[in-house]
Amino acid sequence: MRTFETLPRVEPGLGTGSAGGRGRGVGSAPGKASTLATLPKSRAAGRSRHWAPGGRGSALRRAGAGGRAAPRREKRRPEGPRPGRLGERAEAAAAQASSPTMPWPLLPLLLLLLLLLAASGAQTTRPCFPGCQCEVETFGLFDSFSLTRVDCSGLGPHIVPVPIPLDTAHLDLSSNRLETVNESVLAGPGYTTLSGLDLSHNLLTSLSPTAFSRLRYLESLDLSHNGLAALPAESFTSSPLSDVNLSHNRLREVSVSAFATHSQGRALHLDLSHNLLHRLLPHSSQAGRPAPTIQSLNLAWNRLRAMPDLRGLPLRYLSLDGNPLAAIGPGTFEGLAGLTHLSLGNLQGLPRLAPHGFHELQGLQVLDLSSNPRLQWAGPEVFSGLGSLQELDLSGTGLVPLPEKLLVHLPALQSISVGQGVQCRRLVREGTYPRQPGFTPKVALHCIDTQELGARGSNTL
C-alpha cells in the first residue's frame, strides 16, 4: 500500500481546500485531506528534514496520522546557491547572513568561514634546528602566507652554518661568540628571502667583503656590540638595507661610500654611536656609485673634534651628542639644508657657538643643546638663519637668562626648555591681528616650572 503526504503550496489568490475547488483552509471537511500537489511520503519526509528542522515535518506527519492538518501557511523554500566552488558558496552565505529566512544548513559554512578569517595573523611554533626556536606568523585568507622568525641566540659558535626554513624572515644569531662571518656562514635555501639579521653581542673583529652578498632582500642588519675595527668598502652594496646598527664597536675611520646600498632610493637609518670615530670620509662621486641615501645618522659618543663632511646626503636627523667638538661656526653645516632635527647635547671640552653658526640650516625644526654647562653665549646672532626652528632645548647650559632679542632670529619658535622642568613658550600679547599697517605685535617668552605646575594638578600655563 503506497501512502502519500501532503505538502501545502500557496499561490497568489489561491488557497488549499477540498478536491472540488477552492477553499479557505486545509481540510474543509472532517476526514478529508486534499491539496493542489502531492508527493510520495519518502520524498516529502526527506524535504521536510532538509528545509524545516524541528517543526514543519512533524505538523505534516500529524496530518497524515489523524486525517486533519492544522491550518498553516508555509513559506516557500528560498533559492540557495548552486553547488560550485567554495568561494562562490562563501559569497552566497555572506550575502544571505542578514536575511532572517536563510536556510539553516548554510550557517555552519558561514561560521567556518568567519573562524578562518579570524585565525589569520596567528602565531605558532614549528619544528626547528636543535636549540633554536622557530615562530611562525600566518596571515592572509585561509593562512595562505607565512613568515618564520628563527631565534638561535646564545648557543655558541658551533651553531653556524645553521639551516633555516624556506620562509624565514628574521634570523637571530646574537650572543654566540662568533669571531667571523663570511659568505659560507650565511648560505642556504632559507637565506635567500631573509629580511632581518641580528649578529649583535658577538666577537666579530672583521667582515668579509662578500659576507652579505647573497642576502638580496636584507633590510635590517644589527652588528652592534662587537669588536669591528674596519668596514670593507663594498660590504652592503648587494642588499636593500634600510636599517644598519653598528653601535658599540671599535671603528676609528669609516667611509660614507661604504653605505651605498642596493636600496633603490629607500631611506637608510644608520647608527654609528659609541665607537672610536675620529674621522668620517666623505662620499666620492668618482667611486662610480650613487651617494648613500642616509636619512638618519647617529654619531653620538665618538671622538669627532670637527663636523664631518656630510654634503650630498639627504640627512634629516643627525646626532653628534658626546663628541669633543671644538667649535660651531659659519659653514659647519654646509650642504645640510634638509636637516630637520639636530642634537648637540653633552659636548665634551669647551664648545663655542660663533654667530651665524647655524645659518645653513633653514629647514631645522628641532635643536638640542642640552647638558652643556660650559656653553656660553656669543650673542643672539648664533641662531641667525633658523627661520623654521620650533623647539629649542637649552636645559643644563650656561645660556640662561635668555637675551631679549632671541625671538627676533627665531620667528617660528614655539617652546624652549631652559632647565629641569622649566618650559618657556612663545606668547603673543596684543596686536595678534594688527589693524594698522606696520604695527608689530609684542612677542615674549612665558616660562613656568612644569614640575610645580604638575604638583598643583594644573595642565595649563
Short mmCIF file of C-alpha atoms in Angstrom, two decimals:
data_model
loop_
_atom_site.label_atom_id
_atom_site.label_comp_id
_atom_site.label_asym_id
_atom_site.label_seq_id
_atom_site.Cartn_x
_atom_site.Cartn_y
_atom_site.Cartn_z
CA MET A 1 0.00 0.00 0.00
CA ARG A 2 1.50 3.33 -1.08
CA THR A 3 0.92 6.31 1.12
CA PHE A 4 1.21 9.99 0.31
CA GLU A 5 1.83 13.00 2.44
CA THR A 6 0.67 16.44 1.50
CA LEU A 7 2.92 19.43 1.02
CA PRO A 8 0.85 22.61 1.05
CA ARG A 9 1.65 25.14 -1.64
CA VAL A 10 0.43 28.72 -1.69
CA GLU A 11 -0.18 30.58 -4.91
CA PRO A 12 -1.31 34.18 -5.26
CA GLY A 13 -5.10 34.34 -4.90
CA LEU A 14 -5.43 30.56 -4.41
CA GLY A 15 -5.74 28.66 -1.13
CA THR A 16 -5.88 24.96 -0.31
CA GLY A 17 -9.26 23.35 0.12
CA SER A 18 -11.42 20.42 -0.98
CA ALA A 19 -10.88 18.38 -4.09
CA GLY A 20 -13.84 20.03 -5.71
CA GLY A 21 -12.48 23.55 -5.89
CA ARG A 22 -11.18 26.47 -3.89
CA GLY A 23 -11.40 26.82 -0.17
CA ARG A 24 -10.23 28.96 2.74
CA GLY A 25 -8.27 26.35 4.64
CA VAL A 26 -6.75 22.92 4.61
CA GLY A 27 -9.25 20.09 5.14
CA SER A 28 -12.63 21.77 4.77
CA ALA A 29 -14.46 18.57 5.72
CA PRO A 30 -13.52 16.16 8.51
CA GLY A 31 -11.64 13.14 7.35
CA LYS A 32 -10.62 14.70 4.04
CA ALA A 33 -7.16 15.90 3.17
CA SER A 34 -6.85 17.28 -0.32
CA THR A 35 -4.19 19.53 -1.87
CA LEU A 36 -3.06 21.02 -5.14
CA ALA A 37 0.10 18.91 -5.24
CA THR A 38 1.15 15.61 -3.69
CA LEU A 39 4.45 13.85 -3.31
CA PRO A 40 5.38 10.34 -2.19
CA LYS A 41 5.93 10.18 1.51
CA SER A 42 9.57 9.22 1.27
CA ARG A 43 10.44 12.28 -0.79
CA ALA A 44 8.28 14.57 1.27
CA ALA A 45 9.90 13.42 4.50
CA GLY A 46 13.33 13.98 3.07
CA ARG A 47 12.49 17.53 2.11
CA SER A 48 10.92 18.22 5.49
CA ARG A 49 14.09 17.16 7.25
CA HIS A 50 16.19 19.35 5.00
CA TRP A 51 14.24 22.58 4.91
CA ALA A 52 12.25 22.66 8.16
CA PRO A 53 14.11 21.14 11.12
CA GLY A 54 12.09 20.50 14.24
CA GLY A 55 8.66 21.78 13.24
CA ARG A 56 7.23 21.63 9.76
CA GLY A 57 7.73 17.90 9.16
CA SER A 58 6.01 16.99 12.47
CA ALA A 59 2.94 19.03 11.53
CA LEU A 60 2.61 17.15 8.24
CA ARG A 61 3.02 13.79 9.90
CA ARG A 62 0.28 14.62 12.39
CA ALA A 63 -1.99 15.48 9.47
CA GLY A 64 -1.33 12.10 7.88
CA ALA A 65 -1.91 10.20 11.09
CA GLY A 66 -5.04 11.96 12.25
CA GLY A 67 -6.54 12.78 8.88
CA ARG A 68 -6.52 16.52 9.57
CA ALA A 69 -3.81 19.13 9.38
CA ALA A 70 -3.86 22.33 11.38
CA PRO A 71 -4.36 25.43 9.26
CA ARG A 72 -0.85 26.65 8.45
CA ARG A 73 0.68 28.92 5.87
CA GLU A 74 4.05 27.62 4.74
CA LYS A 75 6.77 29.77 3.23
CA ARG A 76 8.33 28.70 0.02
CA ARG A 77 11.90 27.48 0.03
CA PRO A 78 14.37 30.31 -0.61
CA GLU A 79 16.64 29.62 -3.51
CA GLY A 80 20.16 28.95 -2.29
CA PRO A 81 23.41 28.99 -4.26
CA ARG A 82 24.03 26.28 -6.73
CA PRO A 83 26.72 23.77 -5.90
CA GLY A 84 30.01 25.16 -7.11
CA ARG A 85 33.36 26.38 -5.96
CA LEU A 86 34.00 27.18 -2.29
CA GLY A 87 34.49 30.88 -2.97
CA GLU A 88 31.06 31.15 -4.63
CA ARG A 89 29.40 29.38 -1.70
CA ALA A 90 31.13 31.65 0.80
CA GLU A 91 29.99 34.77 -1.04
CA ALA A 92 26.42 33.50 -1.17
CA ALA A 93 26.49 32.63 2.53
CA ALA A 94 27.75 36.09 3.43
CA ALA A 95 25.07 37.71 1.26
CA GLN A 96 22.29 35.73 2.99
CA ALA A 97 23.65 36.21 6.52
CA SER A 98 21.50 39.29 7.04
CA SER A 99 18.31 37.57 5.81
CA PRO A 100 16.02 36.08 8.51
CA THR A 101 14.96 33.35 6.07
CA MET A 102 18.47 31.99 5.43
CA PRO A 103 18.36 28.15 5.36
CA TRP A 104 19.96 26.65 8.43
CA PRO A 105 22.43 24.33 6.61
CA LEU A 106 24.36 27.39 5.37
CA LEU A 107 25.02 28.64 8.91
CA PRO A 108 27.86 26.17 9.65
CA LEU A 109 29.58 27.14 6.40
CA LEU A 110 29.35 30.83 7.25
CA LEU A 111 30.62 30.29 10.78
CA LEU A 112 33.53 28.23 9.47
CA LEU A 113 34.46 30.99 7.04
CA LEU A 114 34.40 33.60 9.80
CA LEU A 115 36.56 31.43 12.04
CA LEU A 116 39.12 31.02 9.28
CA LEU A 117 39.26 34.76 8.73
CA ALA A 118 39.64 35.41 12.44
CA ALA A 119 42.54 32.97 12.66
CA SER A 120 44.60 34.97 10.17
CA GLY A 121 47.70 36.53 11.72
CA ALA A 122 48.06 33.80 14.35
CA GLN A 123 51.47 32.88 15.72
CA THR A 124 52.52 29.29 16.20
CA THR A 125 55.73 27.32 16.59
CA ARG A 126 57.19 24.74 14.27
CA PRO A 127 59.99 22.14 14.36
CA CYS A 128 63.35 23.87 14.24
CA PHE A 129 67.09 23.23 14.27
CA PRO A 130 68.12 21.77 17.66
CA GLY A 131 68.48 24.56 20.20
CA CYS A 132 66.74 27.16 18.04
CA GLN A 133 63.17 28.39 18.25
CA CYS A 134 61.00 28.93 15.18
CA GLU A 135 57.95 31.15 15.49
CA VAL A 136 55.57 31.18 12.54
CA GLU A 137 53.23 34.04 11.79
CA THR A 138 50.46 33.26 9.33
CA PHE A 139 48.28 35.79 7.58
CA GLY A 140 46.04 36.13 4.58
CA LEU A 141 42.84 34.30 3.70
CA PHE A 142 42.97 30.69 4.95
CA ASP A 143 46.51 31.38 6.30
CA SER A 144 47.85 31.22 2.77
CA PHE A 145 51.05 33.12 3.69
CA SER A 146 53.53 32.57 6.50
CA LEU A 147 56.75 34.11 7.81
CA THR A 148 59.12 32.48 10.28
CA ARG A 149 61.32 34.12 12.91
CA VAL A 150 64.25 31.91 13.89
CA ASP A 151 65.98 32.53 17.22
CA CYS A 152 69.35 30.79 17.54
CA SER A 153 70.88 33.19 20.08
CA GLY A 154 73.16 32.17 22.94
CA LEU A 155 74.03 28.71 21.62
CA GLY A 156 77.74 29.09 20.83
CA PRO A 157 79.91 29.33 17.69
CA HIS A 158 79.16 25.75 16.64
CA ILE A 159 75.66 26.78 15.57
CA VAL A 160 76.79 28.18 12.20
CA PRO A 161 76.04 27.49 9.48
CA VAL A 162 72.50 26.81 10.66
CA PRO A 163 69.78 25.54 8.30
CA ILE A 164 66.60 27.61 8.43
CA PRO A 165 63.11 27.19 6.94
CA LEU A 166 62.47 28.46 3.43
CA ASP A 167 60.07 31.18 4.61
CA THR A 168 62.41 32.67 7.25
CA ALA A 169 62.08 36.45 7.51
CA HIS A 170 64.27 37.15 10.57
CA LEU A 171 67.26 35.28 11.96
CA ASP A 172 68.77 35.97 15.40
CA LEU A 173 72.39 34.82 15.80
CA SER A 174 73.26 37.16 18.66
CA SER A 175 75.40 36.23 21.69
CA ASN A 176 77.00 33.20 20.05
CA ARG A 177 80.68 34.25 20.45
CA LEU A 178 81.08 34.31 16.66
CA GLU A 179 84.50 35.55 15.58
CA THR A 180 83.96 35.69 11.83
CA VAL A 181 81.11 35.92 9.35
CA ASN A 182 81.58 35.11 5.69
CA GLU A 183 79.54 34.04 2.70
CA SER A 184 79.52 30.35 3.66
CA VAL A 185 78.11 31.08 7.12
CA LEU A 186 75.09 32.85 5.60
CA ALA A 187 74.38 30.42 2.80
CA GLY A 188 71.45 28.09 2.26
CA PRO A 189 67.94 27.98 0.78
CA GLY A 190 66.30 29.86 3.65
CA TYR A 191 68.71 32.80 3.44
CA THR A 192 67.55 33.96 0.03
CA THR A 193 64.37 35.53 1.48
CA LEU A 194 65.90 36.81 4.73
CA SER A 195 64.92 40.42 5.54
CA GLY A 196 66.29 40.77 9.08
CA LEU A 197 69.59 39.55 10.58
CA ASP A 198 70.84 40.04 14.15
CA LEU A 199 74.58 39.46 14.74
CA SER A 200 74.89 41.65 17.83
CA HIS A 201 76.83 40.78 21.00
CA ASN A 202 79.37 38.55 19.29
CA LEU A 203 83.18 38.67 18.95
CA LEU A 204 83.36 39.89 15.36
CA THR A 205 86.51 41.85 14.55
CA SER A 206 86.18 41.95 10.77
CA LEU A 207 83.73 41.29 7.96
CA SER A 208 84.26 39.57 4.65
CA PRO A 209 83.51 41.90 1.69
CA THR A 210 81.08 39.27 0.36
CA ALA A 211 79.54 38.25 3.70
CA PHE A 212 76.08 39.60 2.78
CA SER A 213 76.31 39.27 -1.00
CA ARG A 214 73.66 36.53 -1.21
CA LEU A 215 71.13 38.29 1.02
CA ARG A 216 69.26 40.03 -1.79
CA TYR A 217 66.28 41.01 0.38
CA LEU A 218 68.05 42.01 3.61
CA GLU A 219 66.57 45.22 5.05
CA SER A 220 67.64 45.25 8.70
CA LEU A 221 71.14 44.38 9.95
CA ASP A 222 72.31 44.56 13.57
CA LEU A 223 76.08 44.36 14.13
CA SER A 224 76.16 46.26 17.43
CA HIS A 225 78.26 45.27 20.45
CA ASN A 226 81.09 43.61 18.55
CA GLY A 227 84.77 44.43 18.05
CA LEU A 228 84.69 45.64 14.45
CA ALA A 229 87.65 47.93 13.71
CA ALA A 230 87.06 48.48 9.98
CA LEU A 231 84.45 48.02 7.28
CA PRO A 232 85.14 46.74 3.74
CA ALA A 233 84.31 49.27 1.04
CA GLU A 234 81.50 47.23 -0.53
CA SER A 235 80.06 45.37 2.43
CA PHE A 236 76.44 46.40 1.92
CA THR A 237 76.14 47.07 -1.81
CA SER A 238 74.19 43.86 -2.60
CA SER A 239 71.33 44.32 -0.11
CA PRO A 240 68.43 46.82 0.01
CA LEU A 241 69.24 47.84 3.58
CA SER A 242 67.10 50.42 5.36
CA ASP A 243 68.40 49.99 8.94
CA VAL A 244 72.03 49.32 9.93
CA ASN A 245 73.20 49.27 13.56
CA LEU A 246 76.98 49.43 14.06
CA SER A 247 76.96 50.98 17.52
CA HIS A 248 79.31 49.86 20.30
CA ASN A 249 82.18 48.71 18.10
CA ARG A 250 85.78 49.89 17.68
CA LEU A 251 85.51 51.71 14.39
CA ARG A 252 88.04 54.55 14.02
CA GLU A 253 87.58 55.65 10.44
CA VAL A 254 84.63 54.95 8.14
CA SER A 255 83.91 55.95 4.58
CA VAL A 256 80.40 57.19 3.85
CA SER A 257 80.58 55.39 0.49
CA ALA A 258 80.58 52.05 2.34
CA PHE A 259 76.85 52.51 2.92
CA ALA A 260 75.86 52.88 -0.71
CA THR A 261 73.34 50.04 -0.59
CA HIS A 262 71.11 48.49 -3.23
CA SER A 263 68.11 50.30 -1.73
CA GLN A 264 66.76 51.98 -4.89
CA GLY A 265 66.25 55.29 -3.11
CA ARG A 266 64.89 53.93 0.16
CA ALA A 267 65.88 55.92 3.25
CA LEU A 268 68.69 54.44 5.35
CA HIS A 269 68.88 54.75 9.16
CA LEU A 270 72.49 54.37 10.30
CA ASP A 271 73.70 54.08 13.90
CA LEU A 272 77.45 54.58 14.42
CA SER A 273 77.25 55.72 18.03
CA HIS A 274 79.66 54.60 20.77
CA ASN A 275 82.63 53.91 18.52
CA LEU A 276 86.12 55.43 18.31
CA LEU A 277 85.47 57.50 15.20
CA HIS A 278 87.73 60.49 14.74
CA ARG A 279 87.11 60.83 11.02
CA LEU A 280 84.30 60.19 8.58
CA LEU A 281 85.45 60.12 4.97
CA PRO A 282 83.04 61.91 2.59
CA HIS A 283 81.38 60.18 -0.32
CA SER A 284 83.41 60.28 -3.51
CA SER A 285 81.48 60.75 -6.74
CA GLN A 286 84.39 59.17 -8.59
CA ALA A 287 83.66 55.82 -6.99
CA GLY A 288 81.02 55.15 -9.63
CA ARG A 289 78.26 54.57 -7.08
CA PRO A 290 75.40 56.88 -6.15
CA ALA A 291 75.53 58.70 -2.84
CA PRO A 292 74.15 56.72 0.12
CA THR A 293 70.53 57.54 0.97
CA ILE A 294 71.29 58.12 4.68
CA GLN A 295 68.35 59.95 6.21
CA SER A 296 69.07 59.35 9.90
CA LEU A 297 72.64 59.32 11.23
CA ASN A 298 73.67 58.75 14.84
CA LEU A 299 77.29 59.73 15.50
CA ALA A 300 76.89 60.21 19.26
CA TRP A 301 79.72 59.44 21.67
CA ASN A 302 82.62 59.22 19.29
CA ARG A 303 85.87 61.23 19.08
CA LEU A 304 84.95 63.75 16.42
CA ARG A 305 86.60 67.13 17.03
CA ALA A 306 85.19 68.69 13.88
CA MET A 307 81.96 68.40 11.99
CA PRO A 308 82.37 65.69 9.30
CA ASP A 309 81.69 66.49 5.66
CA LEU A 310 78.21 65.14 5.01
CA ARG A 311 77.40 67.06 1.86
CA GLY A 312 75.32 65.21 -0.70
CA LEU A 313 73.45 63.13 1.87
CA PRO A 314 69.66 63.51 2.25
CA LEU A 315 70.01 63.88 6.02
CA ARG A 316 67.02 64.81 8.16
CA TYR A 317 68.13 63.55 11.59
CA LEU A 318 71.67 64.00 12.95
CA SER A 319 73.05 63.36 16.44
CA LEU A 320 76.54 64.46 17.49
CA ASP A 321 75.98 64.10 21.24
CA GLY A 322 79.02 63.46 23.41
CA ASN A 323 81.66 64.37 20.82
CA PRO A 324 84.57 66.74 21.63
CA LEU A 325 83.54 69.29 19.00
CA ALA A 326 85.76 72.35 19.34
CA ALA A 327 83.59 74.99 17.66
CA ILE A 328 80.49 75.57 15.59
CA GLY A 329 80.73 78.43 13.15
CA PRO A 330 79.72 79.55 9.66
CA GLY A 331 79.97 76.76 7.13
CA THR A 332 79.88 73.96 9.73
CA PHE A 333 76.62 72.53 8.37
CA GLU A 334 77.11 73.39 4.72
CA GLY A 335 75.08 71.20 2.35
CA LEU A 336 72.59 70.08 5.02
CA ALA A 337 69.68 72.38 4.21
CA GLY A 338 67.23 69.46 4.53
CA LEU A 339 68.14 68.72 8.15
CA THR A 340 65.11 68.93 10.48
CA HIS A 341 66.46 67.52 13.79
CA LEU A 342 69.92 68.25 15.23
CA SER A 343 71.21 67.09 18.61
CA LEU A 344 74.39 68.58 20.11
CA GLY A 345 73.98 67.57 23.74
CA ASN A 346 76.76 66.65 26.19
CA LEU A 347 79.52 68.06 24.00
CA GLN A 348 82.91 67.39 25.59
CA GLY A 349 85.50 70.11 26.14
CA LEU A 350 84.63 73.79 25.81
CA PRO A 351 82.42 74.20 22.74
CA ARG A 352 81.99 77.68 21.26
CA LEU A 353 78.96 78.85 19.33
CA ALA A 354 80.01 81.51 16.84
CA PRO A 355 77.48 83.93 15.33
CA HIS A 356 75.65 82.60 12.27
CA GLY A 357 76.87 79.09 13.07
CA PHE A 358 73.53 77.54 12.07
CA HIS A 359 72.88 79.82 9.13
CA GLU A 360 72.81 76.94 6.59
CA LEU A 361 70.02 75.09 8.42
CA GLN A 362 66.99 76.96 7.09
CA GLY A 363 64.76 73.85 7.45
CA LEU A 364 65.80 72.90 11.00
CA GLN A 365 62.80 72.40 13.32
CA VAL A 366 64.31 70.89 16.50
CA LEU A 367 67.68 71.85 18.06
CA ASP A 368 69.00 70.17 21.22
CA LEU A 369 71.91 71.88 23.03
CA SER A 370 71.16 70.39 26.45
CA SER A 371 73.68 69.22 29.07
CA ASN A 372 76.41 71.67 28.04
CA PRO A 373 77.09 73.51 31.32
CA ARG A 374 80.10 75.44 29.96
CA LEU A 375 78.37 76.58 26.80
CA GLN A 376 78.40 80.38 26.69
CA TRP A 377 76.55 82.99 24.65
CA ALA A 378 78.21 84.67 21.71
CA GLY A 379 75.18 86.86 21.09
CA PRO A 380 71.67 86.13 19.80
CA GLU A 381 73.07 86.07 16.26
CA VAL A 382 74.15 82.49 17.00
CA PHE A 383 70.67 81.40 15.93
CA SER A 384 70.51 83.62 12.88
CA GLY A 385 69.02 81.83 9.89
CA LEU A 386 66.91 79.36 11.88
CA GLY A 387 63.65 80.66 10.48
CA SER A 388 61.89 77.28 10.77
CA LEU A 389 63.04 76.34 14.28
CA GLN A 390 60.11 75.37 16.54
CA GLU A 391 61.72 73.65 19.55
CA LEU A 392 64.94 74.59 21.33
CA ASP A 393 66.40 72.72 24.32
CA LEU A 394 68.84 74.77 26.42
CA SER A 395 68.41 72.85 29.69
CA GLY A 396 71.61 72.28 31.62
CA THR A 397 73.52 75.02 29.80
CA GLY A 398 75.01 78.39 30.71
CA LEU A 399 72.74 80.15 28.24
CA VAL A 400 70.25 81.39 30.84
CA PRO A 401 68.94 84.09 31.18
CA LEU A 402 67.84 84.39 27.61
CA PRO A 403 68.60 87.54 25.66
CA GLU A 404 65.72 89.81 24.82
CA LYS A 405 66.39 89.75 21.08
CA LEU A 406 66.39 85.98 20.83
CA LEU A 407 62.92 85.77 19.28
CA VAL A 408 63.87 88.18 16.53
CA HIS A 409 66.07 85.49 15.00
CA LEU A 410 63.60 82.68 15.72
CA PRO A 411 60.26 83.76 14.22
CA ALA A 412 58.73 80.26 14.25
CA LEU A 413 59.86 79.26 17.75
CA GLN A 414 57.11 77.72 19.90
CA SER A 415 58.88 76.38 23.01
CA ILE A 416 62.23 76.49 24.81
CA SER A 417 63.45 74.21 27.60
CA VAL A 418 65.76 76.24 29.87
CA GLY A 419 66.16 73.98 32.87
CA GLN A 420 64.95 70.93 34.71
CA GLY A 421 61.20 71.14 34.49
CA VAL A 422 61.22 74.72 33.23
CA GLN A 423 59.48 75.25 29.93
CA CYS A 424 59.09 78.51 28.02
CA ARG A 425 56.50 79.09 25.35
CA ARG A 426 56.06 81.81 22.82
CA LEU A 427 53.40 84.27 23.92
CA VAL A 428 51.92 86.95 21.69
CA ARG A 429 50.43 89.82 23.67
CA GLU A 430 48.08 92.25 21.96
CA GLY A 431 48.30 93.01 18.32
CA THR A 432 47.93 89.43 17.14
CA TYR A 433 45.83 90.79 14.29
CA PRO A 434 47.22 94.32 13.78
CA ARG A 435 44.81 96.71 12.24
CA GLN A 436 47.28 99.44 11.44
CA PRO A 437 49.91 98.93 8.72
CA GLY A 438 53.37 98.48 10.12
CA PHE A 439 52.17 97.59 13.60
CA THR A 440 54.28 94.83 15.22
CA PRO A 441 52.72 92.65 17.92
CA LYS A 442 54.56 92.20 21.21
CA VAL A 443 56.11 88.74 21.46
CA ALA A 444 57.55 87.39 24.68
CA LEU A 445 58.55 84.11 26.32
CA HIS A 446 56.32 82.89 29.14
CA CYS A 447 58.27 80.45 31.36
CA ILE A 448 56.86 78.20 34.06
CA ASP A 449 58.06 75.34 36.26
CA THR A 450 56.17 72.33 34.92
CA GLN A 451 57.04 70.21 37.98
CA GLU A 452 55.46 72.77 40.32
CA LEU A 453 52.51 73.06 37.97
CA GLY A 454 52.03 69.29 37.97
CA ALA A 455 52.09 69.22 41.76
CA ARG A 456 49.21 71.67 41.77
CA GLY A 457 47.29 69.48 39.32
CA SER A 458 47.03 72.03 36.55
CA ASN A 459 47.70 71.39 32.90
CA THR A 460 47.64 74.98 31.70
CA LEU A 461 50.39 77.54 31.55
#
